[in-house]
mmCIF file with all atom_site columns, C-alpha atoms in Angstrom:
data_model
loop_
_atom_site.group_PDB
_atom_site.id
_atom_site.type_symbol
_atom_site.label_atom_id
_atom_site.label_alt_id
_atom_site.label_comp_id
_atom_site.label_asym_id
_atom_site.label_entity_id
_atom_site.label_seq_id
_atom_site.pdbx_PDB_ins_code
_atom_site.Cartn_x
_atom_site.Cartn_y
_atom_site.Cartn_z
_atom_site.occupancy
_atom_site.B_iso_or_equiv
_atom_site.pdbx_formal_charge
_atom_site.auth_seq_id
_atom_site.auth_comp_id
_atom_site.auth_asym_id
_atom_site.auth_atom_id
_atom_site.pdbx_PDB_model_num
ATOM 1   C CA . GLN A 1 1   ? 199.404 174.229 19.820 1.00 0.00 ? 29  GLN A CA 1
ATOM 2   C CA . VAL A 1 2   ? 201.914 176.181 17.742 1.00 0.00 ? 30  VAL A CA 1
ATOM 3   C CA . GLN A 1 3   ? 200.366 179.498 16.814 1.00 0.00 ? 31  GLN A CA 1
ATOM 4   C CA . LEU A 1 4   ? 200.568 183.266 16.668 1.00 0.00 ? 32  LEU A CA 1
ATOM 5   C CA . VAL A 1 5   ? 197.556 185.269 17.767 1.00 0.00 ? 33  VAL A CA 1
ATOM 6   C CA . GLU A 1 6   ? 197.210 188.973 17.066 1.00 0.00 ? 34  GLU A CA 1
ATOM 7   C CA . SER A 1 7   ? 195.088 191.379 19.099 1.00 0.00 ? 35  SER A CA 1
ATOM 8   C CA . GLY A 1 8   ? 194.570 195.108 19.514 1.00 0.00 ? 36  GLY A CA 1
ATOM 9   C CA . GLY A 1 9   ? 193.075 196.002 16.163 1.00 0.00 ? 37  GLY A CA 1
ATOM 10  C CA . GLY A 1 10  ? 190.033 198.198 15.790 1.00 0.00 ? 38  GLY A CA 1
ATOM 11  C CA . LEU A 1 11  ? 188.733 201.522 14.569 1.00 0.00 ? 39  LEU A CA 1
ATOM 12  C CA . VAL A 1 12  ? 190.789 204.659 15.159 1.00 0.00 ? 40  VAL A CA 1
ATOM 13  C CA . GLN A 1 13  ? 190.505 208.227 13.918 1.00 0.00 ? 41  GLN A CA 1
ATOM 14  C CA . PRO A 1 14  ? 193.203 209.774 11.719 1.00 0.00 ? 42  PRO A CA 1
ATOM 15  C CA . GLY A 1 15  ? 196.055 210.972 13.906 1.00 0.00 ? 43  GLY A CA 1
ATOM 16  C CA . GLY A 1 16  ? 195.230 208.416 16.588 1.00 0.00 ? 44  GLY A CA 1
ATOM 17  C CA . SER A 1 17  ? 197.170 205.466 17.974 1.00 0.00 ? 45  SER A CA 1
ATOM 18  C CA . LEU A 1 18  ? 196.802 201.723 18.370 1.00 0.00 ? 46  LEU A CA 1
ATOM 19  C CA . ARG A 1 19  ? 199.050 199.031 19.792 1.00 0.00 ? 47  ARG A CA 1
ATOM 20  C CA . LEU A 1 20  ? 198.955 195.591 18.266 1.00 0.00 ? 48  LEU A CA 1
ATOM 21  C CA . SER A 1 21  ? 200.098 192.524 20.158 1.00 0.00 ? 49  SER A CA 1
ATOM 22  C CA . CYS A 1 22  ? 201.112 189.133 18.821 1.00 0.00 ? 50  CYS A CA 1
ATOM 23  C CA . SER A 1 23  ? 201.260 186.323 21.339 1.00 0.00 ? 51  SER A CA 1
ATOM 24  C CA . ALA A 1 24  ? 203.149 183.147 20.509 1.00 0.00 ? 52  ALA A CA 1
ATOM 25  C CA . SER A 1 25  ? 202.356 179.725 21.918 1.00 0.00 ? 53  SER A CA 1
ATOM 26  C CA . GLY A 1 26  ? 204.011 176.372 21.385 1.00 0.00 ? 54  GLY A CA 1
ATOM 27  C CA . PHE A 1 27  ? 207.374 177.882 20.441 1.00 0.00 ? 55  PHE A CA 1
ATOM 28  C CA . ALA A 1 28  ? 209.798 180.572 21.574 1.00 0.00 ? 56  ALA A CA 1
ATOM 29  C CA . LEU A 1 29  ? 209.485 183.841 19.691 1.00 0.00 ? 57  LEU A CA 1
ATOM 30  C CA . GLU A 1 30  ? 213.067 184.735 20.630 1.00 0.00 ? 58  GLU A CA 1
ATOM 31  C CA . ASP A 1 31  ? 214.344 182.007 18.302 1.00 0.00 ? 59  ASP A CA 1
ATOM 32  C CA . TYR A 1 32  ? 213.007 183.814 15.231 1.00 0.00 ? 60  TYR A CA 1
ATOM 33  C CA . VAL A 1 33  ? 213.100 187.007 13.283 1.00 0.00 ? 61  VAL A CA 1
ATOM 34  C CA . VAL A 1 34  ? 209.603 188.405 13.783 1.00 0.00 ? 62  VAL A CA 1
ATOM 35  C CA . GLY A 1 35  ? 207.711 191.050 11.926 1.00 0.00 ? 63  GLY A CA 1
ATOM 36  C CA . TRP A 1 36  ? 204.479 192.691 10.895 1.00 0.00 ? 64  TRP A CA 1
ATOM 37  C CA . PHE A 1 37  ? 202.870 192.583 7.482  1.00 0.00 ? 65  PHE A CA 1
ATOM 38  C CA . ARG A 1 38  ? 199.628 194.155 6.325  1.00 0.00 ? 66  ARG A CA 1
ATOM 39  C CA . GLN A 1 39  ? 197.174 193.688 3.492  1.00 0.00 ? 67  GLN A CA 1
ATOM 40  C CA . ALA A 1 40  ? 194.881 196.474 2.394  1.00 0.00 ? 68  ALA A CA 1
ATOM 41  C CA . PRO A 1 41  ? 191.720 195.748 0.368  1.00 0.00 ? 69  PRO A CA 1
ATOM 42  C CA . GLY A 1 42  ? 192.605 194.891 -3.217 1.00 0.00 ? 70  GLY A CA 1
ATOM 43  C CA . LYS A 1 43  ? 196.352 194.967 -2.558 1.00 0.00 ? 71  LYS A CA 1
ATOM 44  C CA . GLU A 1 44  ? 199.063 192.432 -1.928 1.00 0.00 ? 72  GLU A CA 1
ATOM 45  C CA . ARG A 1 45  ? 200.362 191.707 1.535  1.00 0.00 ? 73  ARG A CA 1
ATOM 46  C CA . GLU A 1 46  ? 203.371 193.921 2.322  1.00 0.00 ? 74  GLU A CA 1
ATOM 47  C CA . GLY A 1 47  ? 205.999 193.751 5.004  1.00 0.00 ? 75  GLY A CA 1
ATOM 48  C CA . ILE A 1 48  ? 206.182 196.873 7.152  1.00 0.00 ? 76  ILE A CA 1
ATOM 49  C CA . SER A 1 49  ? 208.546 196.078 10.005 1.00 0.00 ? 77  SER A CA 1
ATOM 50  C CA . SER A 1 50  ? 210.764 193.389 11.477 1.00 0.00 ? 78  SER A CA 1
ATOM 51  C CA . ILE A 1 51  ? 212.991 192.881 14.496 1.00 0.00 ? 79  ILE A CA 1
ATOM 52  C CA . SER A 1 52  ? 215.953 190.547 14.748 1.00 0.00 ? 80  SER A CA 1
ATOM 53  C CA . ARG A 1 53  ? 216.347 187.677 17.184 1.00 0.00 ? 81  ARG A CA 1
ATOM 54  C CA . SER A 1 54  ? 219.771 188.696 18.412 1.00 0.00 ? 82  SER A CA 1
ATOM 55  C CA . ASP A 1 55  ? 220.592 192.391 18.739 1.00 0.00 ? 83  ASP A CA 1
ATOM 56  C CA . GLY A 1 56  ? 217.067 193.745 18.378 1.00 0.00 ? 84  GLY A CA 1
ATOM 57  C CA . SER A 1 57  ? 217.869 195.586 15.181 1.00 0.00 ? 85  SER A CA 1
ATOM 58  C CA . THR A 1 58  ? 214.772 196.807 13.387 1.00 0.00 ? 86  THR A CA 1
ATOM 59  C CA . VAL A 1 59  ? 213.609 197.408 9.840  1.00 0.00 ? 87  VAL A CA 1
ATOM 60  C CA . TYR A 1 60  ? 210.819 199.788 8.811  1.00 0.00 ? 88  TYR A CA 1
ATOM 61  C CA . VAL A 1 61  ? 209.482 200.525 5.381  1.00 0.00 ? 89  VAL A CA 1
ATOM 62  C CA . ASP A 1 62  ? 209.334 204.211 4.457  1.00 0.00 ? 90  ASP A CA 1
ATOM 63  C CA . SER A 1 63  ? 205.555 204.428 4.705  1.00 0.00 ? 91  SER A CA 1
ATOM 64  C CA . VAL A 1 64  ? 205.595 203.734 8.470  1.00 0.00 ? 92  VAL A CA 1
ATOM 65  C CA . LYS A 1 65  ? 209.048 204.986 9.483  1.00 0.00 ? 93  LYS A CA 1
ATOM 66  C CA . GLY A 1 66  ? 208.838 207.499 12.299 1.00 0.00 ? 94  GLY A CA 1
ATOM 67  C CA . ARG A 1 67  ? 205.227 206.577 13.099 1.00 0.00 ? 95  ARG A CA 1
ATOM 68  C CA . PHE A 1 68  ? 205.315 202.859 13.972 1.00 0.00 ? 96  PHE A CA 1
ATOM 69  C CA . THR A 1 69  ? 207.526 201.136 16.538 1.00 0.00 ? 97  THR A CA 1
ATOM 70  C CA . ILE A 1 70  ? 208.135 197.395 16.704 1.00 0.00 ? 98  ILE A CA 1
ATOM 71  C CA . SER A 1 71  ? 209.238 195.724 19.917 1.00 0.00 ? 99  SER A CA 1
ATOM 72  C CA . ARG A 1 72  ? 209.379 192.307 21.496 1.00 0.00 ? 100 ARG A CA 1
ATOM 73  C CA . ASP A 1 73  ? 209.126 190.996 25.045 1.00 0.00 ? 101 ASP A CA 1
ATOM 74  C CA . ASN A 1 74  ? 210.788 187.597 25.062 1.00 0.00 ? 102 ASN A CA 1
ATOM 75  C CA . ALA A 1 75  ? 209.751 186.926 28.657 1.00 0.00 ? 103 ALA A CA 1
ATOM 76  C CA . LYS A 1 76  ? 206.094 187.299 27.625 1.00 0.00 ? 104 LYS A CA 1
ATOM 77  C CA . ASN A 1 77  ? 206.712 185.627 24.259 1.00 0.00 ? 105 ASN A CA 1
ATOM 78  C CA . THR A 1 78  ? 204.971 188.564 22.630 1.00 0.00 ? 106 THR A CA 1
ATOM 79  C CA . LEU A 1 79  ? 205.599 190.935 19.743 1.00 0.00 ? 107 LEU A CA 1
ATOM 80  C CA . TYR A 1 80  ? 204.176 194.469 19.615 1.00 0.00 ? 108 TYR A CA 1
ATOM 81  C CA . LEU A 1 81  ? 203.549 197.184 17.054 1.00 0.00 ? 109 LEU A CA 1
ATOM 82  C CA . GLN A 1 82  ? 202.893 200.681 18.377 1.00 0.00 ? 110 GLN A CA 1
ATOM 83  C CA . MET A 1 83  ? 201.179 202.717 15.686 1.00 0.00 ? 111 MET A CA 1
ATOM 84  C CA . ASP A 1 84  ? 201.013 206.511 16.081 1.00 0.00 ? 112 ASP A CA 1
ATOM 85  C CA . SER A 1 85  ? 199.911 209.361 13.811 1.00 0.00 ? 113 SER A CA 1
ATOM 86  C CA . MET A 1 86  ? 197.783 206.916 11.917 1.00 0.00 ? 114 MET A CA 1
ATOM 87  C CA . LYS A 1 87  ? 196.439 207.638 8.446  1.00 0.00 ? 115 LYS A CA 1
ATOM 88  C CA . PRO A 1 88  ? 193.545 206.230 6.421  1.00 0.00 ? 116 PRO A CA 1
ATOM 89  C CA . VAL A 1 89  ? 196.115 204.479 4.174  1.00 0.00 ? 117 VAL A CA 1
ATOM 90  C CA . ASP A 1 90  ? 197.100 202.387 7.200  1.00 0.00 ? 118 ASP A CA 1
ATOM 91  C CA . THR A 1 91  ? 193.733 200.624 6.983  1.00 0.00 ? 119 THR A CA 1
ATOM 92  C CA . ALA A 1 92  ? 194.462 196.931 6.478  1.00 0.00 ? 120 ALA A CA 1
ATOM 93  C CA . VAL A 1 93  ? 194.517 193.505 8.064  1.00 0.00 ? 121 VAL A CA 1
ATOM 94  C CA . TYR A 1 94  ? 197.719 193.260 10.072 1.00 0.00 ? 122 TYR A CA 1
ATOM 95  C CA . TYR A 1 95  ? 199.576 189.963 10.422 1.00 0.00 ? 123 TYR A CA 1
ATOM 96  C CA . CYS A 1 96  ? 202.503 188.950 12.569 1.00 0.00 ? 124 CYS A CA 1
ATOM 97  C CA . VAL A 1 97  ? 205.013 186.417 11.322 1.00 0.00 ? 125 VAL A CA 1
ATOM 98  C CA . ALA A 1 98  ? 207.934 184.393 12.647 1.00 0.00 ? 126 ALA A CA 1
ATOM 99  C CA . ALA A 1 99  ? 210.716 183.566 10.196 1.00 0.00 ? 127 ALA A CA 1
ATOM 100 C CA . SER A 1 100 ? 214.350 182.545 9.904  1.00 0.00 ? 128 SER A CA 1
ATOM 101 C CA . GLU A 1 101 ? 215.865 185.579 8.228  1.00 0.00 ? 129 GLU A CA 1
ATOM 102 C CA . VAL A 1 102 ? 215.422 188.904 6.476  1.00 0.00 ? 130 VAL A CA 1
ATOM 103 C CA . LEU A 1 103 ? 216.020 188.399 2.751  1.00 0.00 ? 131 LEU A CA 1
ATOM 104 C CA . SER A 1 104 ? 215.378 191.997 1.727  1.00 0.00 ? 132 SER A CA 1
ATOM 105 C CA . THR A 1 105 ? 214.682 195.280 3.519  1.00 0.00 ? 133 THR A CA 1
ATOM 106 C CA . THR A 1 106 ? 213.283 197.135 0.500  1.00 0.00 ? 134 THR A CA 1
ATOM 107 C CA . PRO A 1 107 ? 210.778 195.650 0.043  1.00 0.00 ? 135 PRO A CA 1
ATOM 108 C CA . LEU A 1 108 ? 210.705 193.813 3.341  1.00 0.00 ? 136 LEU A CA 1
ATOM 109 C CA . ILE A 1 109 ? 210.834 190.090 2.611  1.00 0.00 ? 137 ILE A CA 1
ATOM 110 C CA . LEU A 1 110 ? 211.368 187.370 5.199  1.00 0.00 ? 138 LEU A CA 1
ATOM 111 C CA . GLY A 1 111 ? 212.715 183.913 4.408  1.00 0.00 ? 139 GLY A CA 1
ATOM 112 C CA . GLY A 1 112 ? 212.049 180.593 6.050  1.00 0.00 ? 140 GLY A CA 1
ATOM 113 C CA . VAL A 1 113 ? 208.611 181.579 7.346  1.00 0.00 ? 141 VAL A CA 1
ATOM 114 C CA . TYR A 1 114 ? 207.632 179.407 10.293 1.00 0.00 ? 142 TYR A CA 1
ATOM 115 C CA . ARG A 1 115 ? 204.214 180.760 11.266 1.00 0.00 ? 143 ARG A CA 1
ATOM 116 C CA . TRP A 1 116 ? 201.752 183.425 10.285 1.00 0.00 ? 144 TRP A CA 1
ATOM 117 C CA . GLY A 1 117 ? 199.136 184.811 12.579 1.00 0.00 ? 145 GLY A CA 1
ATOM 118 C CA . HIS A 1 118 ? 195.516 184.973 11.432 1.00 0.00 ? 146 HIS A CA 1
ATOM 119 C CA . GLY A 1 119 ? 195.415 188.747 11.307 1.00 0.00 ? 147 GLY A CA 1
ATOM 120 C CA . THR A 1 120 ? 193.642 191.631 13.013 1.00 0.00 ? 148 THR A CA 1
ATOM 121 C CA . GLN A 1 121 ? 191.674 194.370 11.256 1.00 0.00 ? 149 GLN A CA 1
ATOM 122 C CA . VAL A 1 122 ? 192.802 197.966 11.635 1.00 0.00 ? 150 VAL A CA 1
ATOM 123 C CA . THR A 1 123 ? 190.589 200.722 10.254 1.00 0.00 ? 151 THR A CA 1
ATOM 124 C CA . VAL A 1 124 ? 191.575 204.395 10.259 1.00 0.00 ? 152 VAL A CA 1
ATOM 125 C CA . SER A 1 125 ? 188.561 206.555 9.565  1.00 0.00 ? 153 SER A CA 1
ATOM 126 C CA . THR A 1 126 ? 186.433 209.397 10.839 1.00 0.00 ? 154 THR A CA 1
#
């Protein structure tokens, strides 16, 4: 079955850390540009980070730059998002996505989307 499955979400206090994982099955993640999007309550889904298929170049939106780190392990067919110094505004459902290309970096827009994951809830609160 072709799918992306996120894990690692949960409740974290402000200033804390979480690591999200996105496991691919039925296709090779290395063949795609992959990224993370998030959707906060009452807001549109926004792209926050992506990583290329070739040289591993990364894109981060300003709101997460310096705090979040995207990485991929092609041998494990898995994408990661390390989130540090988390803030309440980071509360959202986080989705991973596999796509053909980056159309825009500001805002982050991916083209030729192949698969979305179903999302994992992240809540930053005391």
